[in-house]
mmCIF file of C-alpha atoms in Angstrom:
data_model
loop_
_atom_site.group_PDB
_atom_site.id
_atom_site.type_symbol
_atom_site.label_atom_id
_atom_site.label_comp_id
_atom_site.label_asym_id
_atom_site.label_seq_id
_atom_site.Cartn_x
_atom_site.Cartn_y
_atom_site.Cartn_z
ATOM 1 C CA MET N 26 1.577 18.301 -11.536
ATOM 2 C CA GLU N 27 2.983 17.746 -15.008
ATOM 3 C CA LEU N 28 6.066 15.631 -15.647
ATOM 4 C CA ASN N 29 9.297 17.230 -16.798
ATOM 5 C CA THR N 30 9.360 15.577 -20.216
ATOM 6 C CA SER N 31 12.655 17.255 -21.106
ATOM 7 C CA PHE N 32 14.286 15.348 -18.228
ATOM 8 C CA TRP N 33 13.459 12.033 -19.905
ATOM 9 C CA ASN N 34 14.265 13.083 -23.464
ATOM 10 C CA GLY N 35 17.302 11.052 -24.569
ATOM 11 C CA ARG N 36 17.944 9.632 -21.089
ATOM 12 C CA ASN N 37 18.983 5.981 -20.691
ATOM 13 C CA VAL N 38 16.415 4.187 -18.527
ATOM 14 C CA PHE N 39 16.580 0.537 -17.460
ATOM 15 C CA LEU N 40 13.486 -1.394 -16.347
ATOM 16 C CA THR N 41 13.051 -4.875 -14.995
ATOM 17 C CA GLY N 42 9.626 -6.406 -15.497
ATOM 18 C CA HIS N 43 8.843 -4.423 -18.649
ATOM 19 C CA THR N 44 6.794 -7.309 -20.085
ATOM 20 C CA GLY N 45 4.338 -7.092 -17.183
ATOM 21 C CA PHE N 46 1.333 -4.835 -16.740
ATOM 22 C CA LYS N 47 2.767 -1.847 -14.856
ATOM 23 C CA GLY N 48 6.198 -2.193 -16.440
ATOM 24 C CA GLY N 49 4.600 -2.264 -19.890
ATOM 25 C CA TRP N 50 2.679 0.967 -19.342
ATOM 26 C CA MET N 51 5.824 2.590 -17.903
ATOM 27 C CA SER N 52 7.851 1.510 -20.940
ATOM 28 C CA LEU N 53 5.259 3.008 -23.279
ATOM 29 C CA TRP N 54 5.160 6.301 -21.373
ATOM 30 C CA LEU N 55 8.952 6.588 -21.302
ATOM 31 C CA GLN N 56 9.060 5.954 -25.051
ATOM 32 C CA ARG N 57 6.497 8.718 -25.530
ATOM 33 C CA MET N 58 8.892 11.084 -23.731
ATOM 34 C CA ASN N 59 11.761 9.946 -26.012
ATOM 35 C CA ALA N 60 13.754 8.124 -23.353
ATOM 36 C CA ARG N 61 16.121 5.384 -24.479
ATOM 37 C CA VAL N 62 14.436 2.440 -22.777
ATOM 38 C CA TYR N 63 16.099 -0.893 -21.968
ATOM 39 C CA GLY N 64 13.988 -3.726 -20.596
ATOM 40 C CA TYR N 65 14.944 -6.900 -18.753
ATOM 41 C CA ALA N 66 12.262 -9.485 -17.947
ATOM 42 C CA LEU N 67 10.888 -12.926 -18.516
ATOM 43 C CA SER N 68 8.494 -13.463 -21.414
ATOM 44 C CA PRO N 69 5.033 -11.944 -20.852
ATOM 45 C CA PRO N 70 3.301 -13.756 -17.978
ATOM 46 C CA ALA N 71 -0.016 -14.346 -19.734
ATOM 47 C CA THR N 72 -1.609 -14.671 -23.152
ATOM 48 C CA PRO N 73 -2.972 -12.229 -24.237
ATOM 49 C CA ASN N 74 -0.819 -9.512 -22.649
ATOM 50 C CA LEU N 75 -0.203 -5.773 -22.859
ATOM 51 C CA PHE N 76 3.380 -6.158 -24.075
ATOM 52 C CA ASP N 77 2.313 -7.896 -27.287
ATOM 53 C CA SER N 78 -1.064 -6.170 -27.740
ATOM 54 C CA ALA N 79 0.460 -2.673 -27.584
ATOM 55 C CA ARG N 80 3.683 -3.677 -29.398
ATOM 56 C CA ILE N 81 5.727 -2.188 -26.584
ATOM 57 C CA SER N 82 8.971 -3.744 -27.822
ATOM 58 C CA ASP N 83 8.783 -1.602 -30.985
ATOM 59 C CA GLY N 84 10.347 1.390 -29.234
ATOM 60 C CA MET N 85 12.893 -0.168 -26.890
ATOM 61 C CA ARG N 86 15.668 -2.691 -26.470
ATOM 62 C CA THR N 87 14.660 -5.781 -24.560
ATOM 63 C CA SER N 88 16.344 -8.778 -22.925
ATOM 64 C CA VAL N 89 14.370 -11.896 -22.042
ATOM 65 C CA ALA N 90 15.990 -13.108 -18.832
ATOM 66 C CA ASP N 91 15.371 -13.761 -15.134
ATOM 67 C CA VAL N 92 16.074 -11.259 -12.330
ATOM 68 C CA CYS N 93 17.157 -14.255 -10.250
ATOM 69 C CA ASN N 94 20.183 -14.576 -12.569
ATOM 70 C CA LEU N 95 22.609 -12.053 -11.066
ATOM 71 C CA ASP N 96 25.327 -12.328 -13.710
ATOM 72 C CA SER N 97 22.865 -11.844 -16.553
ATOM 73 C CA LEU N 98 21.205 -8.867 -14.872
ATOM 74 C CA CYS N 99 24.517 -7.163 -14.114
ATOM 75 C CA LYS N 100 25.686 -7.695 -17.692
ATOM 76 C CA SER N 101 22.492 -6.268 -19.197
ATOM 77 C CA MET N 102 22.429 -3.226 -16.936
ATOM 78 C CA GLY N 103 26.104 -2.568 -17.578
ATOM 79 C CA GLU N 104 25.590 -2.680 -21.351
ATOM 80 C CA ALA N 105 22.590 -0.311 -21.133
ATOM 81 C CA MET N 106 24.531 2.268 -19.076
ATOM 82 C CA PRO N 107 21.354 3.736 -17.573
ATOM 83 C CA GLN N 108 21.211 6.868 -15.490
ATOM 84 C CA VAL N 109 17.828 5.831 -14.033
ATOM 85 C CA ALA N 110 16.735 2.277 -13.183
ATOM 86 C CA PHE N 111 13.280 0.988 -12.209
ATOM 87 C CA HIS N 112 12.623 -2.423 -10.656
ATOM 88 C CA PHE N 113 9.144 -3.727 -11.516
ATOM 89 C CA ALA N 114 9.844 -7.477 -11.825
ATOM 90 C CA ALA N 115 7.930 -9.450 -9.200
ATOM 91 C CA GLN N 116 5.618 -12.284 -8.347
ATOM 92 C CA ALA N 117 2.714 -9.939 -7.717
ATOM 93 C CA LEU N 118 -0.249 -12.064 -6.571
ATOM 94 C CA VAL N 119 -1.270 -12.918 -3.007
ATOM 95 C CA ARG N 120 -3.037 -16.178 -3.845
ATOM 96 C CA THR N 121 -0.169 -17.348 -6.059
ATOM 97 C CA SER N 122 2.172 -16.762 -3.138
ATOM 98 C CA TYR N 123 0.258 -19.355 -1.125
ATOM 99 C CA LYS N 124 0.643 -21.861 -3.950
ATOM 100 C CA SER N 125 4.287 -21.016 -4.729
ATOM 101 C CA PRO N 126 5.892 -19.431 -1.652
ATOM 102 C CA VAL N 127 9.474 -20.370 -2.561
ATOM 103 C CA GLU N 128 9.175 -18.857 -6.034
ATOM 104 C CA THR N 129 7.561 -15.762 -4.525
ATOM 105 C CA PHE N 130 10.415 -15.181 -2.076
ATOM 106 C CA GLN N 131 13.059 -16.010 -4.681
ATOM 107 C CA THR N 132 11.656 -13.492 -7.158
ATOM 108 C CA ASN N 133 10.660 -10.714 -4.760
ATOM 109 C CA VAL N 134 13.580 -10.952 -2.339
ATOM 110 C CA MET N 135 16.536 -12.335 -4.305
ATOM 111 C CA GLY N 136 15.366 -10.554 -7.455
ATOM 112 C CA THR N 137 15.440 -7.260 -5.555
ATOM 113 C CA ILE N 138 18.868 -8.025 -4.086
ATOM 114 C CA ASN N 139 20.157 -8.801 -7.568
ATOM 115 C CA PHE N 140 18.744 -5.541 -8.915
ATOM 116 C CA LEU N 141 20.408 -3.589 -6.112
ATOM 117 C CA GLU N 142 23.688 -5.395 -6.689
ATOM 118 C CA ALA N 143 23.494 -4.607 -10.410
ATOM 119 C CA VAL N 144 22.926 -0.942 -9.519
ATOM 120 C CA ARG N 145 25.911 -1.073 -7.157
ATOM 121 C CA VAL N 146 28.304 -2.276 -9.867
ATOM 122 C CA THR N 147 26.957 -0.086 -12.690
ATOM 123 C CA PRO N 148 28.686 3.321 -12.449
ATOM 124 C CA SER N 149 26.244 5.140 -14.729
ATOM 125 C CA VAL N 150 23.226 4.745 -12.384
ATOM 126 C CA ARG N 151 22.324 7.812 -10.320
ATOM 127 C CA VAL N 152 18.690 7.036 -9.469
ATOM 128 C CA ALA N 153 16.970 3.735 -8.682
ATOM 129 C CA VAL N 154 13.277 3.214 -7.875
ATOM 130 C CA ILE N 155 12.093 -0.129 -6.518
ATOM 131 C CA VAL N 156 8.403 -1.015 -6.732
ATOM 132 C CA THR N 157 7.107 -2.876 -3.684
ATOM 133 C CA SER N 158 3.463 -2.828 -2.547
ATOM 134 C CA ASP N 159 0.911 -1.255 -0.209
ATOM 135 C CA LYS N 160 0.751 -4.709 1.370
ATOM 136 C CA CYS N 161 4.243 -4.282 2.836
ATOM 137 C CA TYR N 162 2.717 -2.695 5.954
ATOM 138 C CA LYS N 163 1.797 -4.598 9.091
ATOM 139 C CA ASN N 164 -1.958 -4.613 8.578
ATOM 140 C CA ARG N 165 -3.984 -3.713 11.655
ATOM 141 C CA GLU N 166 -7.346 -3.765 9.845
ATOM 142 C CA ARG N 167 -7.882 -0.085 10.582
ATOM 143 C CA LEU N 168 -9.831 2.375 8.454
ATOM 144 C CA THR N 169 -7.181 5.109 8.281
ATOM 145 C CA GLY N 170 -4.302 5.106 5.807
ATOM 146 C CA TYR N 171 -0.812 3.817 6.546
ATOM 147 C CA LYS N 172 2.098 6.268 6.505
ATOM 148 C CA GLU N 173 5.572 5.496 5.197
ATOM 149 C CA ASP N 174 7.188 5.322 8.643
ATOM 150 C CA GLU N 175 4.780 2.736 10.052
ATOM 151 C CA PRO N 176 5.815 -0.867 10.841
ATOM 152 C CA LEU N 177 6.314 -3.281 7.963
ATOM 153 C CA GLY N 178 4.900 -6.791 8.036
ATOM 154 C CA GLY N 179 2.767 -9.205 6.092
ATOM 155 C CA ASP N 180 1.089 -12.466 7.043
ATOM 156 C CA ASP N 181 0.886 -14.019 3.571
ATOM 157 C CA PRO N 182 4.064 -14.857 1.604
ATOM 158 C CA TYR N 183 3.534 -12.096 -0.961
ATOM 159 C CA SER N 184 3.110 -9.318 1.611
ATOM 160 C CA SER N 185 5.999 -10.643 3.669
ATOM 161 C CA SER N 186 8.261 -10.769 0.610
ATOM 162 C CA LYS N 187 7.497 -7.129 -0.164
ATOM 163 C CA ALA N 188 8.251 -6.104 3.422
ATOM 164 C CA CYS N 189 11.554 -7.977 3.052
ATOM 165 C CA ALA N 190 12.279 -6.058 -0.157
ATOM 166 C CA GLU N 191 11.780 -2.798 1.736
ATOM 167 C CA LEU N 192 14.175 -3.842 4.494
ATOM 168 C CA LEU N 193 16.932 -5.046 2.213
ATOM 169 C CA THR N 194 16.654 -1.887 0.088
ATOM 170 C CA ALA N 195 17.182 0.185 3.227
ATOM 171 C CA SER N 196 20.187 -2.003 4.072
ATOM 172 C CA TYR N 197 21.784 -1.462 0.644
ATOM 173 C CA ARG N 198 21.067 2.255 0.799
ATOM 174 C CA HIS N 199 22.801 2.679 4.157
ATOM 175 C CA SER N 200 25.577 0.144 3.536
ATOM 176 C CA PHE N 201 26.685 1.032 0.027
ATOM 177 C CA PHE N 202 25.314 4.486 -0.832
ATOM 178 C CA PRO N 203 25.654 6.621 2.310
ATOM 179 C CA ASP N 204 27.333 9.276 0.154
ATOM 180 C CA GLY N 205 24.222 9.565 -2.042
ATOM 181 C CA ARG N 206 26.085 8.500 -5.200
ATOM 182 C CA VAL N 207 22.923 6.586 -6.094
ATOM 183 C CA ALA N 208 19.609 7.826 -4.712
ATOM 184 C CA ILE N 209 17.428 4.768 -4.064
ATOM 185 C CA ALA N 210 13.741 4.902 -3.134
ATOM 186 C CA THR N 211 10.923 2.388 -2.775
ATOM 187 C CA VAL N 212 7.361 3.017 -3.951
ATOM 188 C CA ARG N 213 4.163 1.516 -2.576
ATOM 189 C CA ALA N 214 0.993 1.725 -4.645
ATOM 190 C CA GLY N 215 -2.562 0.548 -4.144
ATOM 191 C CA ASN N 216 -4.643 -1.857 -6.223
ATOM 192 C CA VAL N 217 -3.891 -0.827 -9.793
ATOM 193 C CA ILE N 218 -6.350 -1.165 -12.676
ATOM 194 C CA GLY N 219 -6.023 -0.417 -16.381
ATOM 195 C CA GLY N 220 -6.173 -1.933 -19.822
ATOM 196 C CA GLY N 221 -3.921 -4.839 -20.665
ATOM 197 C CA ASP N 222 -3.798 -6.574 -17.281
ATOM 198 C CA TRP N 223 -4.551 -10.265 -17.844
ATOM 199 C CA ALA N 224 -3.198 -11.727 -14.600
ATOM 200 C CA ASP N 225 -5.178 -14.498 -12.923
ATOM 201 C CA ASP N 226 -6.768 -13.742 -9.552
ATOM 202 C CA ARG N 227 -6.992 -10.007 -10.162
ATOM 203 C CA LEU N 228 -10.464 -8.588 -9.972
ATOM 204 C CA VAL N 229 -10.870 -6.597 -13.196
ATOM 205 C CA PRO N 230 -9.100 -9.126 -15.482
ATOM 206 C CA ASP N 231 -11.222 -11.903 -13.948
ATOM 207 C CA LEU N 232 -14.367 -9.866 -14.638
ATOM 208 C CA VAL N 233 -13.382 -9.101 -18.233
ATOM 209 C CA ARG N 234 -12.527 -12.740 -18.991
ATOM 210 C CA ALA N 235 -15.841 -13.942 -17.620
ATOM 211 C CA PHE N 236 -18.043 -11.204 -19.064
ATOM 212 C CA SER N 237 -16.499 -11.414 -22.544
ATOM 213 C CA SER N 238 -17.149 -15.163 -22.684
ATOM 214 C CA GLY N 239 -20.650 -15.084 -21.174
ATOM 215 C CA ARG N 240 -19.611 -16.823 -17.935
ATOM 216 C CA THR N 241 -20.618 -15.970 -14.386
ATOM 217 C CA VAL N 242 -17.690 -14.781 -12.280
ATOM 218 C CA PHE N 243 -17.559 -15.727 -8.601
ATOM 219 C CA ILE N 244 -16.222 -13.045 -6.263
ATOM 220 C CA ARG N 245 -14.266 -13.756 -3.082
ATOM 221 C CA ASN N 246 -14.076 -11.228 -0.227
ATOM 222 C CA PRO N 247 -16.770 -8.902 -1.642
ATOM 223 C CA PHE N 248 -16.594 -6.573 1.358
ATOM 224 C CA ALA N 249 -12.816 -6.129 1.398
ATOM 225 C CA VAL N 250 -11.786 -2.472 0.957
ATOM 226 C CA ARG N 251 -8.882 -1.635 -1.349
ATOM 227 C CA PRO N 252 -7.250 1.624 -2.597
ATOM 228 C CA TRP N 253 -8.101 1.318 -6.311
ATOM 229 C CA GLN N 254 -6.394 3.551 -8.875
ATOM 230 C CA HIS N 255 -5.712 3.669 -12.595
ATOM 231 C CA VAL N 256 -2.204 2.502 -13.505
ATOM 232 C CA LEU N 257 -1.127 5.898 -14.852
ATOM 233 C CA GLU N 258 -1.591 7.519 -11.426
ATOM 234 C CA PRO N 259 1.169 5.698 -9.517
ATOM 235 C CA LEU N 260 3.417 5.579 -12.595
ATOM 236 C CA ARG N 261 3.357 9.372 -12.696
ATOM 237 C CA GLY N 262 4.367 9.294 -9.046
ATOM 238 C CA TYR N 263 7.318 7.014 -9.800
ATOM 239 C CA LEU N 264 8.445 9.274 -12.636
ATOM 240 C CA LYS N 265 8.127 12.467 -10.569
ATOM 241 C CA LEU N 266 10.005 10.799 -7.722
ATOM 242 C CA ALA N 267 12.838 9.802 -10.057
ATOM 243 C CA GLU N 268 13.087 13.390 -11.309
ATOM 244 C CA SER N 269 13.232 14.649 -7.711
ATOM 245 C CA LEU N 270 15.800 12.034 -6.672
ATOM 246 C CA TRP N 271 18.023 13.254 -9.506
ATOM 247 C CA ASP N 272 17.737 16.830 -8.232
ATOM 248 C CA THR N 273 17.901 16.197 -4.479
ATOM 249 C CA GLY N 274 19.945 13.003 -4.184
ATOM 250 C CA SER N 275 19.607 11.213 -0.880
ATOM 251 C CA VAL N 276 17.110 13.748 0.544
ATOM 252 C CA TYR N 277 14.194 11.819 -1.005
ATOM 253 C CA ALA N 278 15.813 8.378 -0.834
ATOM 254 C CA ARG N 279 13.183 6.588 1.247
ATOM 255 C CA GLY N 280 9.780 4.886 0.958
ATOM 256 C CA TRP N 281 6.857 6.624 -0.781
ATOM 257 C CA ASN N 282 3.115 5.915 -0.947
ATOM 258 C CA PHE N 283 1.149 6.569 -4.137
ATOM 259 C CA GLY N 284 -2.522 5.798 -3.634
ATOM 260 C CA PRO N 285 -5.957 7.215 -4.443
ATOM 261 C CA ARG N 286 -8.068 9.618 -2.473
ATOM 262 C CA ASP N 287 -10.103 8.098 0.364
ATOM 263 C CA GLU N 288 -13.322 8.196 -1.652
ATOM 264 C CA ASN N 289 -11.757 5.817 -4.164
ATOM 265 C CA ALA N 290 -11.090 3.121 -1.577
ATOM 266 C CA TRP N 291 -14.060 0.973 -2.612
ATOM 267 C CA ARG N 292 -15.268 -2.422 -1.543
ATOM 268 C CA VAL N 293 -14.654 -5.245 -4.014
ATOM 269 C CA LYS N 294 -18.422 -5.568 -4.405
ATOM 270 C CA ASP N 295 -18.746 -1.902 -5.408
ATOM 271 C CA VAL N 296 -16.099 -2.279 -8.122
ATOM 272 C CA VAL N 297 -17.808 -5.421 -9.452
ATOM 273 C CA GLU N 298 -21.181 -3.680 -9.625
ATOM 274 C CA HIS N 299 -19.704 -0.656 -11.408
ATOM 275 C CA VAL N 300 -17.807 -2.743 -13.978
ATOM 276 C CA SER N 301 -20.959 -4.810 -14.562
ATOM 277 C CA LYS N 302 -22.910 -1.654 -15.426
ATOM 278 C CA LEU N 303 -20.179 -0.488 -17.779
ATOM 279 C CA TRP N 304 -20.032 -3.878 -19.488
ATOM 280 C CA GLY N 305 -23.754 -4.366 -19.996
ATOM 281 C CA ALA N 306 -26.182 -7.258 -20.187
ATOM 282 C CA GLU N 307 -23.488 -9.943 -20.607
ATOM 283 C CA ALA N 308 -22.159 -9.268 -17.088
ATOM 284 C CA HIS N 309 -23.091 -11.897 -14.496
ATOM 285 C CA TRP N 310 -21.502 -12.449 -11.092
ATOM 286 C CA ASN N 311 -22.070 -14.114 -7.764
ATOM 287 C CA ILE N 312 -20.327 -14.462 -4.422
ATOM 288 C CA ASP N 313 -17.903 -17.349 -3.914
ATOM 289 C CA SER N 314 -18.751 -18.835 -0.515
ATOM 290 C CA SER N 315 -16.025 -21.513 -0.564
ATOM 291 C CA PRO N 316 -13.076 -21.322 1.898
ATOM 292 C CA GLN N 317 -10.353 -18.917 0.730
ATOM 293 C CA PRO N 318 -6.767 -18.182 1.848
ATOM 294 C CA HIS N 319 -6.494 -15.274 4.254
ATOM 295 C CA GLU N 320 -6.445 -11.770 2.774
ATOM 296 C CA GLU N 321 -6.649 -8.493 4.655
ATOM 297 C CA MET N 322 -10.068 -6.805 4.707
ATOM 298 C CA ASN N 323 -9.108 -3.134 5.002
ATOM 299 C CA LEU N 324 -6.178 -1.343 3.400
ATOM 300 C CA LYS N 325 -5.623 2.346 2.692
ATOM 301 C CA LEU N 326 -2.565 4.538 2.101
ATOM 302 C CA ASP N 327 -1.776 7.971 3.492
ATOM 303 C CA CYS N 328 -0.098 9.890 0.641
ATOM 304 C CA THR N 329 0.537 13.165 2.449
ATOM 305 C CA GLN N 330 4.296 12.841 1.902
ATOM 306 C CA ALA N 331 3.958 12.602 -1.896
ATOM 307 C CA SER N 332 1.532 15.515 -1.925
ATOM 308 C CA SER N 333 3.668 17.755 0.276
ATOM 309 C CA HIS N 334 7.099 17.045 -1.200
ATOM 310 C CA LEU N 335 6.445 16.046 -4.813
ATOM 311 C CA GLY N 336 3.243 17.936 -5.563
ATOM 312 C CA TRP N 337 1.700 14.594 -6.558
ATOM 313 C CA GLU N 338 -2.072 14.227 -6.285
ATOM 314 C CA PRO N 339 -4.463 11.772 -7.966
ATOM 315 C CA VAL N 340 -6.317 13.399 -10.854
ATOM 316 C CA LEU N 341 -8.380 10.516 -12.229
ATOM 317 C CA GLY N 342 -11.253 9.353 -10.039
ATOM 318 C CA LEU N 343 -12.211 5.692 -9.892
ATOM 319 C CA ASP N 344 -15.368 6.095 -11.981
ATOM 320 C CA ALA N 345 -13.289 7.503 -14.830
ATOM 321 C CA GLY N 346 -10.452 5.054 -14.203
ATOM 322 C CA LEU N 347 -12.806 2.104 -14.556
ATOM 323 C CA GLN N 348 -14.322 3.649 -17.693
ATOM 324 C CA TRP N 349 -10.859 4.014 -19.285
ATOM 325 C CA THR N 350 -10.053 0.449 -18.314
ATOM 326 C CA ILE N 351 -13.192 -1.058 -19.839
ATOM 327 C CA ASP N 352 -12.739 1.146 -22.936
ATOM 328 C CA TRP N 353 -9.312 -0.463 -23.427
ATOM 329 C CA TYR N 354 -10.589 -4.031 -23.098
ATOM 330 C CA ARG N 355 -13.569 -3.363 -25.372
ATOM 331 C CA GLU N 356 -11.304 -1.964 -28.084
ATOM 332 C CA ASN N 357 -8.887 -4.855 -27.718
ATOM 333 C CA LEU N 358 -11.703 -7.382 -28.120
ATOM 334 C CA THR N 359 -12.747 -5.889 -31.465
ATOM 335 C CA LYS N 360 -9.426 -7.098 -32.975
ATOM 336 C CA ASN N 361 -9.551 -4.055 -35.282
ATOM 337 C CA THR N 362 -7.899 -1.416 -33.098
ATOM 338 C CA ASP N 363 -4.207 -0.546 -33.026
ATOM 339 C CA MET N 364 -3.768 -1.008 -29.271
ATOM 340 C CA ARG N 365 -0.406 0.756 -29.165
ATOM 341 C CA SER N 366 -2.002 3.883 -30.588
ATOM 342 C CA PHE N 367 -5.028 3.490 -28.320
ATOM 343 C CA SER N 368 -2.805 3.098 -25.243
ATOM 344 C CA GLU N 369 -0.725 6.114 -26.243
ATOM 345 C CA LYS N 370 -3.956 8.091 -26.644
ATOM 346 C CA GLN N 371 -4.947 7.243 -23.078
ATOM 347 C CA ILE N 372 -1.573 8.518 -21.889
ATOM 348 C CA GLU N 373 -2.086 11.671 -23.965
ATOM 349 C CA ASN N 374 -5.521 12.213 -22.413
ATOM 350 C CA TYR N 375 -4.086 11.693 -18.953
ATOM 351 C CA GLU N 376 -1.388 14.277 -19.674
ATOM 352 C CA TYR N 377 -4.170 16.650 -20.740
ATOM 353 C CA LEU N 378 -5.769 16.187 -17.330
ATOM 354 C CA LEU N 379 -2.471 17.054 -15.657
ATOM 355 C CA ARG N 380 -2.352 20.338 -17.560
ATOM 356 C CA ASN N 381 -5.884 21.113 -16.405
ATOM 357 C CA VAL N 382 -5.775 19.994 -12.788
ATOM 358 C CA PRO N 383 -8.496 22.367 -11.476
ATOM 359 C CA THR N 384 -11.035 20.637 -13.737
ATOM 360 C CA ALA N 385 -9.552 17.140 -13.457
ATOM 361 C CA GLY N 386 -10.907 14.303 -11.389
ATOM 362 C CA ASP N 387 -13.744 11.912 -11.660
ATOM 363 C CA VAL N 388 -15.360 13.530 -14.661
ATOM 364 C CA GLY N 389 -15.787 10.475 -16.877
ATOM 365 C CA VAL N 390 -13.524 11.871 -19.588
ATOM 366 C CA LYS N 391 -13.351 9.957 -22.816
ATOM 367 C CA SER N 392 -10.252 7.826 -23.163
ATOM 368 C CA SER N 393 -9.987 7.933 -26.932
#
C-alpha cells in the first residue's frame, strides 16, 4: 500500500490548481518525496487558505496564471519539462455552478482541453492524471456504488462539466495518444475533507467558520448521503496510479474511482453531529428549510478496480479523518503553530498507517 517514494525523488512534476485545497496537499506531499514541483494556478481562492497557511510555495516553483489561457499554460509546462502532470484546477462547487455556469464550463471544460493540449505539445510528459469528480456519473439515486464503466451525466452545471471533461479526455487519448506515448487517466474521488479547506458551500469549512465565531450554521440537505474521505486517501490513489501508468503505459489509461468504504458514506447530518461533538460547546447548528438548488441525495463509488489493479484501499476511517481535520483547524486558529510542519506531520502519520495496514483504519490515531 505504500508509495514508491524513490519514483518521485528528483522527478519533474507539473500541477495545475496547486493553490487550491487538494492541489496544495498534493504539492506538499510531492515536496516531501523530493520531487521537483512546478505549479500553475490562479491566486488562492479564499482567505485564509492552505497555500499560504502551510507555506506551500516554499518548496516549489509557481506561476500565477489561468488554465483558460492556452498560450500561457503551454509555455509554463514547456519550461518545466515535467515527466508527470496533474490537472487539479477547477471550479469545484455545485452551488457556484448554478450562479456562474459559464465560468464553470469555461474552467472545467476549456481548462481541461488546454491542459491536454499543453501535454500534447510538451515532449517530456509521459504520464498525465486529470482530476474530475464522483459527480460525473449519471446519478440514478441508487444505494450501490457507481463503477468506472457506467454512464456519465450530470444535471447541474458542475456535474455536467465534469462529465464533459471525462469525454474530452477520452477523445484526446484516442485521437492523439493511441501509441501510448503519454498515458492519460482520469480520477474520480468522493467528498474530500481535511485541514486547510476554506471554500464556501462546503460542509466542514462552513461548520468551522460558524463554530469558531460562535454562529449557528444552517444545514441544507441533511439526509443526503456522500462518500466522505480524508484528502490524503484519494491523493495516494492519484500518486499510485501515476506510478503504475509510468510502468504500464496505456494499460491503465482510463477512468479510476477513489472513494471510501461503504461504512464511511454518511449522511450530511451524521457528519455535522460528529464534528459538533469534536468541536465542543461552541458548536450550534440547525436545518435550513429554505428552497435550495437541486443536488443529488445518494452517491457512492465502487472502487473495486483500484483495489484489484493498484492495491489501493482506504486506511483512514471517517471518525479518524474528521478528527485529523478538526485537529488541523484548531491548531491553525491558535496562530502559534507552524502549519507547514503540522501538515507535514499529518502526512508522516498517514504514511505510518500505510506501513502498518493490518492495524490501520478508524482507530482515532493522533494527527500530531
